[in-house]
XYZ file of N, CA and C in Angstrom:
867
model
N 24.692 2.412 35.425
C 23.252 2.268 35.641
C 22.853 0.791 35.542
N 22.080 0.295 36.519
C 21.664 -1.107 36.570
C 20.258 -1.237 36.014
N 20.155 -1.950 34.870
C 18.844 -2.051 34.221
C 17.859 -2.866 35.060
N 18.381 -3.694 35.996
C 17.495 -4.505 36.821
C 16.629 -3.655 37.747
N 17.006 -2.391 37.963
C 16.241 -1.501 38.822
C 15.100 -0.804 38.072
N 15.055 -0.986 36.774
C 14.022 -0.328 35.982
C 12.643 -0.876 36.324
N 11.684 0.012 36.473
C 10.312 -0.416 36.775
C 9.632 -1.065 35.578
N 10.250 -0.951 34.386
C 9.664 -1.539 33.187
C 10.243 -2.923 32.872
N 11.167 -3.418 33.683
C 11.898 -4.639 33.341
C 10.977 -5.847 33.213
N 9.968 -5.954 34.065
C 9.108 -7.131 34.074
C 7.728 -6.872 33.467
N 7.666 -5.890 32.572
C 6.425 -5.630 31.848
C 6.517 -6.290 30.476
N 5.519 -7.078 30.129
C 5.552 -7.822 28.877
C 4.310 -7.505 28.050
N 4.490 -7.473 26.735
C 3.357 -7.267 25.849
C 2.585 -8.563 25.641
N 1.394 -8.442 25.144
C 0.555 -9.595 24.850
C 0.665 -9.922 23.360
N 1.063 -11.157 23.081
C 1.225 -11.583 21.685
C -0.122 -11.680 20.991
N -0.168 -11.274 19.723
C -1.403 -11.402 18.958
C -1.668 -12.860 18.604
N -2.928 -13.147 18.322
C -3.283 -14.481 17.864
C -2.665 -14.726 16.486
N -2.456 -15.992 16.183
C -1.778 -16.337 14.936
C -2.518 -15.800 13.720
N -3.840 -15.840 13.750
C -4.610 -15.362 12.600
C -4.579 -13.841 12.463
N -4.091 -13.154 13.473
C -3.978 -11.704 13.407
C -2.610 -11.249 12.906
N -1.715 -12.199 12.690
C -0.391 -11.880 12.182
C -0.255 -12.258 10.717
N 0.984 -12.422 10.276
C 1.276 -12.739 8.875
C 2.075 -14.032 8.875
N 1.524 -15.081 8.254
C 2.060 -16.426 8.408
C 2.113 -17.130 7.062
N 2.950 -18.164 6.978
C 2.969 -18.999 5.787
C 4.086 -18.681 4.817
N 5.120 -17.938 5.247
C 6.255 -17.649 4.381
C 7.510 -17.579 5.249
N 8.660 -17.627 4.608
C 9.933 -17.608 5.316
C 10.728 -16.373 4.915
N 11.116 -15.577 5.898
C 11.920 -14.395 5.633
C 13.336 -14.811 5.228
N 13.912 -14.064 4.313
C 15.259 -14.377 3.849
C 16.285 -13.675 4.726
N 17.288 -14.415 5.160
C 18.375 -13.876 5.975
C 19.669 -14.068 5.205
N 20.449 -12.988 5.050
C 21.707 -13.034 4.307
C 22.853 -12.708 5.244
N 23.776 -13.655 5.419
C 24.930 -13.417 6.276
C 24.499 -13.084 7.691
N 25.092 -12.019 8.244
C 24.779 -11.594 9.613
C 23.696 -10.527 9.650
N 23.110 -10.223 8.485
C 22.096 -9.176 8.435
C 20.736 -9.712 8.888
N 19.921 -8.857 9.502
C 18.595 -9.291 9.930
C 17.660 -9.402 8.739
N 16.512 -10.089 8.893
C 15.517 -10.114 7.811
C 15.081 -8.693 7.459
N 14.845 -8.431 6.171
C 14.466 -7.094 5.732
C 12.953 -6.983 5.622
N 12.387 -6.061 6.399
C 10.957 -5.791 6.402
C 10.775 -4.279 6.286
N 9.894 -3.844 5.401
C 9.597 -2.417 5.245
C 8.102 -2.211 5.422
N 7.727 -1.237 6.252
C 6.326 -1.010 6.604
C 5.996 0.470 6.468
N 4.807 0.769 5.937
C 4.312 2.151 5.952
C 2.841 2.136 6.360
N 2.121 3.193 6.081
C 0.731 3.301 6.525
C -0.219 2.353 5.797
N 0.193 1.830 4.642
C -0.698 0.990 3.834
C -0.248 -0.458 3.717
N 1.065 -0.669 3.592
C 1.568 -1.980 3.200
C 2.709 -2.457 4.094
N 2.944 -3.774 3.999
C 4.138 -4.404 4.525
C 4.849 -5.071 3.355
N 6.163 -4.978 3.321
C 6.960 -5.630 2.285
C 8.052 -6.458 2.961
N 8.228 -7.709 2.513
C 9.204 -8.620 3.092
C 10.077 -9.190 1.979
N 11.373 -9.326 2.230
C 12.215 -10.136 1.355
C 12.082 -11.578 1.833
N 11.640 -12.459 0.941
C 11.297 -13.828 1.333
C 12.101 -14.839 0.517
N 12.088 -16.070 0.972
C 12.692 -17.180 0.224
C 11.693 -18.324 0.157
N 11.839 -19.163 -0.843
C 10.974 -20.331 -0.960
C 9.657 -20.076 -1.671
N 9.448 -18.878 -2.221
C 8.240 -18.584 -2.992
C 8.660 -18.353 -4.442
N 8.164 -19.170 -5.347
C 8.649 -19.146 -6.729
C 8.283 -17.865 -7.463
N 7.155 -17.262 -7.107
C 6.675 -16.102 -7.862
C 7.038 -14.759 -7.233
N 7.775 -14.757 -6.131
C 8.055 -13.482 -5.469
C 9.342 -13.553 -4.651
N 10.206 -12.551 -4.851
C 11.352 -12.327 -3.969
C 10.985 -11.319 -2.887
N 10.050 -10.428 -3.234
C 9.530 -9.445 -2.284
C 8.019 -9.657 -2.188
N 7.547 -9.983 -1.014
C 6.125 -10.199 -0.789
C 5.507 -8.918 -0.235
N 4.381 -8.487 -0.807
C 3.726 -7.244 -0.390
C 2.314 -7.568 0.080
N 1.978 -7.125 1.293
C 0.658 -7.364 1.877
C 0.070 -6.060 2.382
N -1.248 -5.927 2.228
C -1.944 -4.834 2.900
C -1.996 -5.147 4.398
N -2.229 -4.143 5.199
C -2.283 -4.351 6.644
C -3.398 -5.319 7.040
N -4.495 -5.321 6.274
C -5.629 -6.174 6.644
C -5.525 -7.586 6.070
N -4.476 -7.895 5.328
C -4.290 -9.231 4.770
C -3.521 -10.109 5.761
N -4.159 -10.390 6.892
C -3.511 -11.159 7.941
C -3.816 -12.649 7.792
N -3.178 -13.444 8.649
C -3.389 -14.880 8.616
C -2.407 -15.586 7.683
N -2.621 -16.845 7.469
C -1.755 -17.650 6.616
C -1.967 -17.288 5.148
N -0.887 -17.308 4.394
C -0.961 -16.956 2.979
C -1.879 -17.909 2.233
N -2.674 -17.336 1.329
C -3.503 -18.147 0.456
C -2.825 -18.303 -0.899
N -3.618 -18.246 -1.950
C -3.072 -18.396 -3.296
C -2.649 -17.058 -3.898
N -2.996 -15.962 -3.226
C -2.667 -14.646 -3.770
C -1.257 -14.242 -3.357
N -0.265 -14.999 -3.824
C 1.134 -14.754 -3.462
C 1.751 -13.769 -4.447
N 1.210 -12.572 -4.473
C 1.700 -11.590 -5.430
C 2.770 -10.720 -4.777
N 3.800 -10.452 -5.545
C 4.899 -9.641 -5.042
C 5.764 -9.174 -6.194
N 7.043 -8.999 -5.907
C 8.001 -8.559 -6.921
C 9.006 -9.678 -7.132
N 9.149 -10.122 -8.362
C 10.086 -11.172 -8.721
C 11.240 -10.561 -9.495
N 12.425 -10.551 -8.907
C 13.613 -10.011 -9.585
C 14.389 -11.180 -10.167
N 14.293 -11.339 -11.465
C 14.857 -12.505 -12.136
C 16.341 -12.356 -12.422
N 16.852 -11.116 -12.442
C 18.230 -10.895 -12.859
C 19.210 -10.758 -11.707
N 18.746 -10.418 -10.502
C 19.667 -10.210 -9.382
C 18.936 -10.356 -8.059
N 19.651 -10.793 -7.037
C 19.067 -11.016 -5.719
C 18.752 -9.682 -5.036
N 17.578 -9.610 -4.419
C 17.156 -8.402 -3.708
C 17.875 -8.319 -2.366
N 18.336 -7.124 -2.014
C 19.075 -6.926 -0.764
C 18.424 -5.937 0.195
N 17.582 -5.023 -0.302
C 17.073 -3.956 0.564
C 15.758 -3.409 0.035
N 14.959 -2.847 0.970
C 13.652 -2.276 0.646
C 13.476 -0.974 1.405
N 12.700 -0.050 0.829
C 12.366 1.177 1.549
C 11.144 1.831 0.904
N 10.104 2.094 1.720
C 8.934 2.831 1.239
C 9.232 4.321 1.227
N 8.746 5.006 0.215
C 8.942 6.448 0.108
C 8.234 7.155 1.268
N 8.899 8.137 1.856
C 8.337 8.866 2.996
C 7.253 9.850 2.579
N 7.147 10.148 1.287
C 6.157 11.106 0.802
C 5.096 10.483 -0.094
N 5.251 9.214 -0.404
C 4.310 8.524 -1.281
C 4.182 7.084 -0.802
N 3.079 6.761 -0.147
C 2.896 5.436 0.451
C 2.799 4.316 -0.570
N 2.683 4.639 -1.852
C 2.544 3.608 -2.889
C 3.852 3.346 -3.633
N 4.926 4.031 -3.252
C 6.187 3.909 -3.977
C 7.208 3.139 -3.140
N 7.680 2.013 -3.676
C 8.636 1.144 -2.984
C 9.945 1.098 -3.753
N 11.052 1.343 -3.045
C 12.393 1.231 -3.627
C 12.969 -0.129 -3.271
N 13.545 -0.799 -4.279
C 14.098 -2.145 -4.113
C 15.533 -2.130 -4.625
N 16.488 -2.518 -3.766
C 17.891 -2.589 -4.169
C 18.326 -4.025 -4.378
N 19.318 -4.237 -5.267
C 19.785 -5.599 -5.525
C 21.307 -5.670 -5.587
N 21.834 -6.878 -5.774
C 23.278 -7.097 -5.739
C 23.987 -6.551 -6.975
N 23.253 -6.259 -8.026
C 23.868 -5.675 -9.228
C 24.106 -4.187 -9.088
N 23.599 -3.594 -8.003
C 23.767 -2.163 -7.805
C 22.587 -1.343 -8.268
N 21.550 -1.995 -8.783
C 20.370 -1.277 -9.253
C 19.428 -0.959 -8.094
N 18.752 0.188 -8.216
C 17.642 0.520 -7.335
C 16.419 0.693 -8.223
N 15.413 -0.152 -8.009
C 14.203 -0.130 -8.823
C 13.057 0.433 -8.001
N 12.270 1.322 -8.604
C 11.126 1.924 -7.939
C 9.839 1.349 -8.521
N 9.012 0.760 -7.656
C 7.760 0.141 -8.074
C 6.587 0.877 -7.444
N 5.531 1.084 -8.246
C 4.311 1.709 -7.728
C 3.287 0.614 -7.426
N 2.843 0.599 -6.171
C 1.911 -0.414 -5.704
C 0.522 0.214 -5.596
N -0.501 -0.341 -6.253
C -1.847 0.237 -6.185
C -2.426 0.127 -4.773
N -3.402 0.995 -4.470
C -3.979 1.047 -3.129
C -4.556 -0.285 -2.680
N -5.151 -1.023 -3.574
C -5.752 -2.296 -3.209
C -4.768 -3.442 -3.113
N -3.495 -3.182 -3.369
C -2.493 -4.237 -3.382
C -2.293 -4.804 -4.773
N -1.391 -5.736 -4.897
C -1.081 -6.317 -6.198
C -2.089 -7.389 -6.593
N -2.414 -7.433 -7.871
C -3.270 -8.491 -8.420
C -2.471 -9.413 -9.336
N -1.189 -9.106 -9.513
C -0.270 -9.957 -10.253
C 1.144 -9.650 -9.764
N 2.044 -10.582 -9.966
C 3.432 -10.348 -9.576
C 4.107 -9.418 -10.577
N 5.032 -8.604 -10.073
C 5.768 -7.657 -10.899
C 7.191 -8.161 -11.118
N 7.791 -7.747 -12.231
C 9.197 -8.027 -12.508
C 9.929 -6.718 -12.748
N 11.213 -6.810 -13.056
C 12.007 -5.604 -13.280
C 11.403 -4.715 -14.368
N 10.746 -5.318 -15.343
C 10.182 -4.543 -16.452
C 9.030 -3.643 -16.010
N 8.439 -3.915 -14.838
C 7.340 -3.101 -14.334
C 7.833 -1.905 -13.501
N 9.129 -1.792 -13.306
C 9.663 -0.714 -12.478
C 9.383 0.645 -13.112
N 8.969 1.579 -12.272
C 8.700 2.939 -12.735
C 9.996 3.686 -13.030
N 11.024 3.414 -12.253
C 12.324 4.063 -12.404
C 13.413 3.075 -12.042
N 14.569 3.178 -12.712
C 15.724 2.354 -12.399
C 16.945 3.251 -12.227
N 17.617 3.112 -11.088
C 18.821 3.886 -10.809
C 20.016 2.945 -10.871
N 20.990 3.205 -11.744
C 22.113 2.272 -11.919
C 23.240 2.547 -10.929
N 23.577 1.556 -10.115
C 24.718 1.686 -9.211
C 25.911 0.922 -9.743
N 27.012 0.966 -8.986
C 28.245 0.320 -9.436
C 28.577 -0.939 -8.660
N 27.969 -1.134 -7.485
C 28.207 -2.334 -6.688
C 26.952 -2.647 -5.887
N 26.965 -3.757 -5.158
C 25.763 -4.232 -4.475
C 25.174 -3.168 -3.554
N 23.863 -3.018 -3.601
C 23.161 -2.081 -2.716
C 22.978 -2.765 -1.364
N 23.573 -2.181 -0.326
C 23.491 -2.756 1.012
C 22.270 -2.251 1.770
N 21.919 -0.984 1.549
C 20.773 -0.397 2.243
C 20.292 0.809 1.446
N 19.014 1.154 1.588
C 18.460 2.339 0.945
C 17.552 3.062 1.928
N 17.626 4.398 1.900
C 16.845 5.239 2.806
C 16.337 6.447 2.043
N 15.057 6.759 2.192
C 14.531 7.998 1.638
C 14.872 9.152 2.567
N 15.171 10.309 1.988
C 15.497 11.492 2.786
C 14.268 11.890 3.603
N 14.435 12.204 4.900
C 13.268 12.472 5.750
C 12.558 13.797 5.486
N 13.235 14.760 4.849
C 12.604 16.070 4.668
C 12.557 16.545 3.221
N 13.451 16.093 2.367
C 13.512 16.574 0.981
C 12.854 15.562 0.041
N 12.119 16.064 -0.927
C 11.442 15.196 -1.892
C 12.433 14.666 -2.928
N 12.174 13.450 -3.396
C 12.902 12.828 -4.505
C 14.364 12.517 -4.208
N 14.773 12.521 -2.947
C 16.157 12.178 -2.606
C 16.188 10.825 -1.909
N 17.071 9.959 -2.410
C 17.180 8.589 -1.912
C 18.653 8.290 -1.660
N 18.974 7.803 -0.461
C 20.355 7.479 -0.095
C 20.569 5.978 -0.184
N 21.666 5.572 -0.804
C 22.020 4.153 -0.851
C 23.426 3.957 -0.305
N 23.617 2.860 0.426
C 24.977 2.444 0.787
C 25.318 1.266 -0.103
N 26.500 1.317 -0.694
C 26.893 0.327 -1.681
C 28.256 -0.248 -1.345
N 28.477 -1.484 -1.732
C 29.749 -2.144 -1.487
C 29.625 -3.620 -1.729
N 30.616 -4.384 -1.260
C 30.578 -5.823 -1.381
C 29.545 -6.372 -0.415
N 28.624 -7.197 -0.912
C 27.533 -7.675 -0.068
C 28.021 -8.519 1.095
N 29.053 -9.333 0.868
C 29.554 -10.205 1.924
C 30.916 -9.722 2.401
N 31.126 -8.389 2.295
C 32.409 -7.827 2.702
C 32.637 -7.927 4.189
N 33.895 -7.835 4.572
C 34.282 -7.825 5.986
C 35.379 -6.816 6.182
N 36.008 -6.887 7.322
C 37.078 -5.948 7.600
C 38.192 -6.125 6.582
N 38.646 -5.019 6.000
C 39.690 -5.067 5.006
C 39.195 -5.392 3.611
N 37.897 -5.454 3.418
C 37.357 -5.775 2.104
C 37.278 -4.518 1.257
N 36.595 -4.606 0.140
C 36.494 -3.480 -0.766
C 35.806 -2.289 -0.100
N 35.966 -1.118 -0.712
C 35.415 0.113 -0.154
C 33.889 0.109 -0.195
N 33.309 0.926 0.698
C 31.865 1.173 0.672
C 31.619 2.612 0.253
N 30.437 2.875 -0.282
C 30.090 4.222 -0.726
C 28.705 4.602 -0.243
N 28.524 5.885 0.033
C 27.210 6.459 0.263
C 26.873 7.308 -0.947
N 25.735 7.010 -1.582
C 25.341 7.723 -2.807
C 23.962 8.333 -2.585
N 23.842 9.627 -2.842
C 22.557 10.315 -2.744
C 22.020 10.531 -4.145
N 20.807 10.000 -4.394
C 20.203 10.030 -5.726
C 19.072 11.043 -5.792
N 18.969 11.722 -6.941
C 17.788 12.498 -7.284
C 16.911 11.597 -8.147
N 15.828 11.110 -7.562
C 14.978 10.144 -8.248
C 14.323 10.758 -9.484
N 14.009 12.041 -9.430
C 13.324 12.699 -10.544
C 14.208 12.750 -11.789
N 15.512 12.990 -11.612
C 16.426 13.110 -12.746
C 17.232 11.826 -12.994
N 17.107 10.848 -12.079
C 17.836 9.585 -12.164
C 19.348 9.781 -12.120
N 19.796 10.812 -11.419
C 21.220 11.118 -11.319
C 21.660 11.111 -9.865
N 22.938 10.787 -9.648
C 23.490 10.853 -8.296
C 23.879 12.302 -7.995
N 23.425 12.784 -6.848
C 23.716 14.154 -6.432
C 25.104 14.240 -5.828
N 25.472 13.235 -5.051
C 26.812 13.187 -4.454
C 27.151 11.751 -4.108
N 28.458 11.503 -3.952
C 28.941 10.184 -3.577
C 30.134 10.339 -2.642
N 30.145 9.553 -1.577
C 31.222 9.592 -0.598
C 31.729 8.173 -0.383
N 33.029 7.957 -0.594
C 33.633 6.637 -0.425
C 34.278 6.521 0.945
N 34.007 5.404 1.614
C 34.639 5.102 2.898
C 35.475 3.844 2.680
N 36.805 3.953 2.745
C 37.672 2.845 2.319
C 37.738 1.690 3.319
N 37.997 0.504 2.767
C 38.339 -0.696 3.536
C 37.311 -1.057 4.608
N 36.052 -1.033 4.243
C 35.029 -1.405 5.217
C 33.781 -1.887 4.485
N 32.879 -2.454 5.278
C 31.594 -2.949 4.790
C 30.521 -2.297 5.649
N 29.655 -1.507 5.051
C 28.646 -0.760 5.802
C 27.584 -1.715 6.349
N 27.295 -1.606 7.656
C 26.289 -2.488 8.254
C 25.040 -1.739 8.710
N 25.129 -0.439 8.971
C 23.929 0.320 9.325
C 24.110 1.782 8.944
N 23.025 2.389 8.462
C 23.020 3.800 8.059
C 21.707 4.411 8.512
N 21.747 5.644 9.024
C 20.528 6.296 9.510
C 20.639 7.805 9.328
N 19.559 8.428 8.829
C 19.495 9.874 8.685
C 19.220 10.545 10.031
N 19.749 11.760 10.208
C 19.322 12.589 11.323
C 17.884 13.044 11.090
N 17.248 13.549 12.128
C 15.824 13.879 12.058
C 15.531 14.919 10.972
N 16.463 15.878 10.758
C 16.256 16.899 9.737
C 16.950 16.564 8.419
N 17.633 15.428 8.355
C 18.260 14.990 7.117
C 19.587 15.630 6.795
N 20.147 16.440 7.704
C 21.412 17.123 7.418
C 22.599 16.169 7.502
N 22.555 15.220 8.437
C 23.666 14.301 8.663
C 23.179 12.861 8.556
N 24.146 11.950 8.475
C 23.860 10.532 8.633
C 24.826 9.961 9.658
N 24.396 8.914 10.345
C 25.301 8.139 11.188
C 25.399 6.752 10.576
N 26.607 6.225 10.469
C 26.797 4.905 9.871
C 27.823 4.124 10.687
N 27.637 2.832 10.715
C 28.570 1.926 11.391
C 29.004 0.875 10.386
N 30.288 0.508 10.421
C 30.809 -0.414 9.416
C 31.419 -1.648 10.047
N 32.004 -2.498 9.201
C 32.548 -3.783 9.640
C 33.813 -3.637 10.472
N 34.421 -2.454 10.507
C 35.571 -2.225 11.376
C 35.131 -1.767 12.765
N 33.792 -1.817 13.005
C 33.189 -1.449 14.293
C 33.366 0.037 14.590
N 33.440 0.817 13.543
C 33.593 2.267 13.672
C 32.273 2.949 13.328
N 31.874 3.890 14.175
C 30.668 4.685 13.941
C 31.088 6.095 13.539
N 30.470 6.610 12.480
C 30.809 7.935 11.971
C 29.561 8.794 11.837
N 29.693 10.069 12.169
C 28.670 11.065 11.880
C 29.176 11.875 10.692
N 28.379 11.905 9.622
C 28.833 12.508 8.367
C 27.862 13.587 7.921
N 28.400 14.742 7.555
C 27.624 15.783 6.894
C 27.689 15.507 5.396
N 26.571 15.089 4.821
C 26.577 14.681 3.422
C 26.851 15.831 2.468
N 26.251 16.994 2.752
C 26.402 18.118 1.830
C 27.869 18.517 1.669
N 28.598 18.530 2.788
C 30.010 18.929 2.752
C 30.946 17.735 2.615
N 30.396 16.520 2.614
C 31.200 15.297 2.579
C 32.241 15.293 3.694
N 31.816 15.695 4.873
C 32.732 15.855 5.997
C 32.367 14.873 7.120
N 33.386 14.163 7.620
C 33.192 13.287 8.767
C 33.326 14.138 10.024
N 32.206 14.315 10.738
C 32.178 15.200 11.902
C 32.667 14.501 13.165
N 32.324 13.220 13.313
C 32.736 12.423 14.460
C 33.070 11.014 13.985
N 34.007 10.376 14.696
C 34.415 9.025 14.333
C 34.957 8.321 15.569
N 34.403 7.156 15.912
C 34.853 6.459 17.116
C 34.317 5.033 17.117
N 34.912 4.182 17.954
C 34.362 2.869 18.266
C 33.558 3.020 19.550
N 32.258 2.874 19.437
C 31.375 3.189 20.560
C 31.279 2.067 21.580
N 31.660 0.838 21.203
C 31.618 -0.298 22.127
C 32.946 -1.043 22.022
N 33.431 -1.565 23.135
C 34.795 -2.075 23.208
C 35.008 -3.379 22.453
N 34.061 -4.300 22.591
C 34.278 -5.613 21.979
C 34.118 -5.524 20.464
N 35.012 -6.194 19.746
C 35.005 -6.124 18.290
C 34.016 -7.124 17.708
N 32.749 -6.838 17.962
C 31.648 -7.576 17.362
C 30.709 -6.569 16.721
N 29.725 -7.073 16.008
C 28.866 -6.167 15.240
C 28.214 -5.110 16.121
N 28.277 -3.872 15.644
C 27.631 -2.747 16.297
C 26.648 -2.103 15.323
N 25.597 -1.501 15.852
C 24.600 -0.815 15.035
C 24.320 0.553 15.625
N 23.887 1.470 14.781
C 23.626 2.838 15.229
C 22.385 3.380 14.544
N 21.694 4.295 15.230
C 20.525 4.943 14.659
C 20.439 6.361 15.208
N 20.101 7.297 14.337
C 19.938 8.703 14.724
C 18.587 8.888 15.402
N 18.570 9.646 16.513
C 17.334 9.994 17.194
C 17.056 11.484 17.005
N 16.018 11.955 17.644
C 15.726 13.382 17.619
C 16.753 14.160 18.451
N 16.752 15.479 18.274
C 17.534 16.387 19.121
C 19.027 16.091 19.102
N 19.526 15.606 17.977
C 20.963 15.400 17.846
C 21.517 14.259 18.661
N 20.699 13.283 19.018
C 21.149 12.131 19.800
C 21.336 10.913 18.900
N 22.235 10.025 19.314
C 22.524 8.796 18.567
C 22.453 7.619 19.527
N 21.777 6.558 19.101
C 21.623 5.343 19.891
C 22.430 4.231 19.232
N 23.241 3.516 20.021
C 24.056 2.434 19.468
C 23.856 1.158 20.272
N 24.101 0.027 19.616
C 24.090 -1.280 20.281
C 25.412 -1.977 19.987
N 25.885 -2.750 20.965
C 27.149 -3.458 20.794
C 27.398 -4.377 21.963
N 28.683 -4.629 22.248
C 29.069 -5.564 23.299
C 30.142 -4.951 24.184
N 30.054 -5.264 25.479
C 31.040 -4.794 26.437
C 32.382 -5.480 26.203
N 33.450 -4.835 26.678
C 34.759 -5.480 26.653
C 34.889 -6.438 27.822
N 36.012 -7.120 27.911
C 36.243 -8.030 29.024
C 35.764 -9.434 28.741
N 35.878 -10.293 29.765
C 35.570 -11.710 29.596
C 34.085 -11.953 29.350
N 33.226 -11.204 30.038
C 31.785 -11.432 29.893
C 31.286 -11.020 28.519
N 31.718 -9.855 28.064
C 31.365 -9.395 26.726
C 29.888 -9.329 26.480
N 29.116 -8.897 27.494
C 27.671 -8.858 27.373
C 27.190 -7.771 26.432
N 25.923 -7.857 26.071
C 25.320 -6.867 25.177
C 25.068 -5.571 25.941
N 25.200 -4.459 25.235
C 24.947 -3.174 25.857
C 24.361 -2.191 24.848
N 23.704 -1.170 25.370
C 23.174 -0.075 24.562
C 23.769 1.221 25.082
N 23.827 2.238 24.230
C 24.419 3.505 24.642
C 23.742 4.663 23.924
N 23.752 5.802 24.579
C 23.201 7.035 24.034
C 24.310 8.066 23.957
N 24.414 8.760 22.809
C 25.513 9.689 22.551
C 24.981 11.008 22.016
N 25.759 12.048 22.178
C 25.530 13.292 21.459
C 26.188 13.193 20.093
N 25.564 13.751 19.070
C 26.160 13.731 17.741
C 27.474 14.503 17.682
N 27.715 15.325 18.689
C 28.938 16.129 18.732
C 30.071 15.475 19.519
N 29.811 14.293 20.122
C 30.834 13.647 20.934
C 30.570 12.146 20.994
N 31.348 11.374 20.221
C 31.228 9.918 20.247
C 32.300 9.276 21.129
N 32.986 10.082 21.918
C 34.000 9.549 22.824
C 33.438 9.279 24.212
N 32.508 10.110 24.660
C 31.955 9.987 26.007
C 30.442 9.850 25.909
N 29.895 8.695 26.291
C 28.449 8.486 26.163
C 27.653 9.270 27.199
N 26.450 9.663 26.839
C 25.528 10.254 27.805
C 25.091 9.181 28.793
N 24.866 7.978 28.282
C 24.490 6.841 29.117
C 24.889 5.565 28.397
N 25.339 4.580 29.172
C 25.669 3.266 28.616
C 25.163 2.216 29.593
N 24.369 1.253 29.088
C 23.692 0.290 29.951
C 23.985 -1.125 29.470
N 24.439 -1.989 30.367
C 24.584 -3.396 30.067
C 23.229 -4.084 30.110
N 22.951 -4.905 29.093
C 21.640 -5.555 28.989
C 21.668 -6.956 29.585
N 22.507 -7.831 29.036
C 22.604 -9.219 29.484
C 23.872 -9.815 28.905
N 24.039 -11.124 29.065
C 25.242 -11.794 28.565
C 24.963 -12.650 27.335
N 23.825 -12.457 26.717
C 23.512 -13.193 25.492
C 24.447 -12.778 24.364
N 24.576 -13.638 23.364
C 25.507 -13.380 22.266
C 24.835 -12.838 21.013
N 23.500 -12.803 20.993
C 22.795 -12.323 19.801
C 22.967 -10.829 19.598
N 23.046 -10.420 18.341
C 23.222 -9.009 18.003
C 21.901 -8.260 18.191
N 21.974 -7.054 18.752
C 20.797 -6.201 18.915
C 20.647 -5.297 17.700
N 19.440 -5.272 17.114
C 19.151 -4.424 15.960
C 18.115 -3.380 16.370
N 18.523 -2.125 16.533
C 17.570 -1.097 16.972
C 16.640 -0.656 15.850
N 15.364 -0.450 16.183
C 14.367 0.092 15.259
C 13.777 1.324 15.924
N 13.820 2.460 15.243
C 13.413 3.729 15.835
C 12.136 4.246 15.199
N 11.185 4.656 16.042
C 9.963 5.320 15.594
C 10.127 6.813 15.880
N 10.419 7.631 14.860
C 10.674 9.057 15.104
C 9.436 9.835 15.518
N 8.243 9.337 15.169
C 7.015 10.039 15.548
C 6.738 9.896 17.041
N 6.930 8.690 17.561
C 6.707 8.437 18.984
C 7.979 8.600 19.808
N 9.130 8.706 19.126
C 10.424 8.839 19.795
C 10.693 7.626 20.694
N 10.479 6.435 20.122
C 10.638 5.190 20.866
C 11.592 4.269 20.094
N 12.496 3.604 20.852
C 13.388 2.602 20.281
C 12.842 1.215 20.592
N 12.834 0.357 19.563
C 12.465 -1.042 19.766
C 13.705 -1.909 19.568
């Protein structure tokens, strides 16, 4: 399929004015990972650098424009923050993961913060064993939080990665699944929460049934051995990004059935740029960004 034939190829959005956006801070980028931003119906949360009083900056949707003096956020003095996730059932509850393996839950008031918070203000603390790479709230079950853990700067052949499902109410891990000799780069729940799809540093994508700890599918979805990402869509579909094989090695996207990662439903070459594509999925609108 030739993307140049798409009727949407030359349609462009209109950029907002600077005062309508969020300005005056620098997002933190670690290794090859993208900047971490978490958004819900009330707030935006960013992992930032260069702000003495905050590692995580929290803004209401209406707090646009350049930052003033109200630089209130979360300051983690004991360990570097690696991941953020707003609770899917409580818009005021933010989960924060760090390199020590801890997951801290902070309650943010409706009007936003009036002072910076530290680890001592956390409502709940979940103790992990290695760096938290990503955290996801379960899409359908209450009080369940999934974390991927491992070496933060791991690569192929590095230490093992783990998927841990936590019961936030009891502060206990419900299950743990170890995936050896890899570094987890993306994790996504299926629409009903029964499975997860994850891609690691060995460029392997897996569909896993968490309850049974069973790997249902396993494959390399893109030929070139560069970073790949995956996200679960509705109706048992999986969307991946990666690079074509061969000399050009251009960027490509692909759509798969969760039951078959060997033969794509569709695979489209995008361009020959070298930048990694990071998919963002809106399950309500069923749109990939």
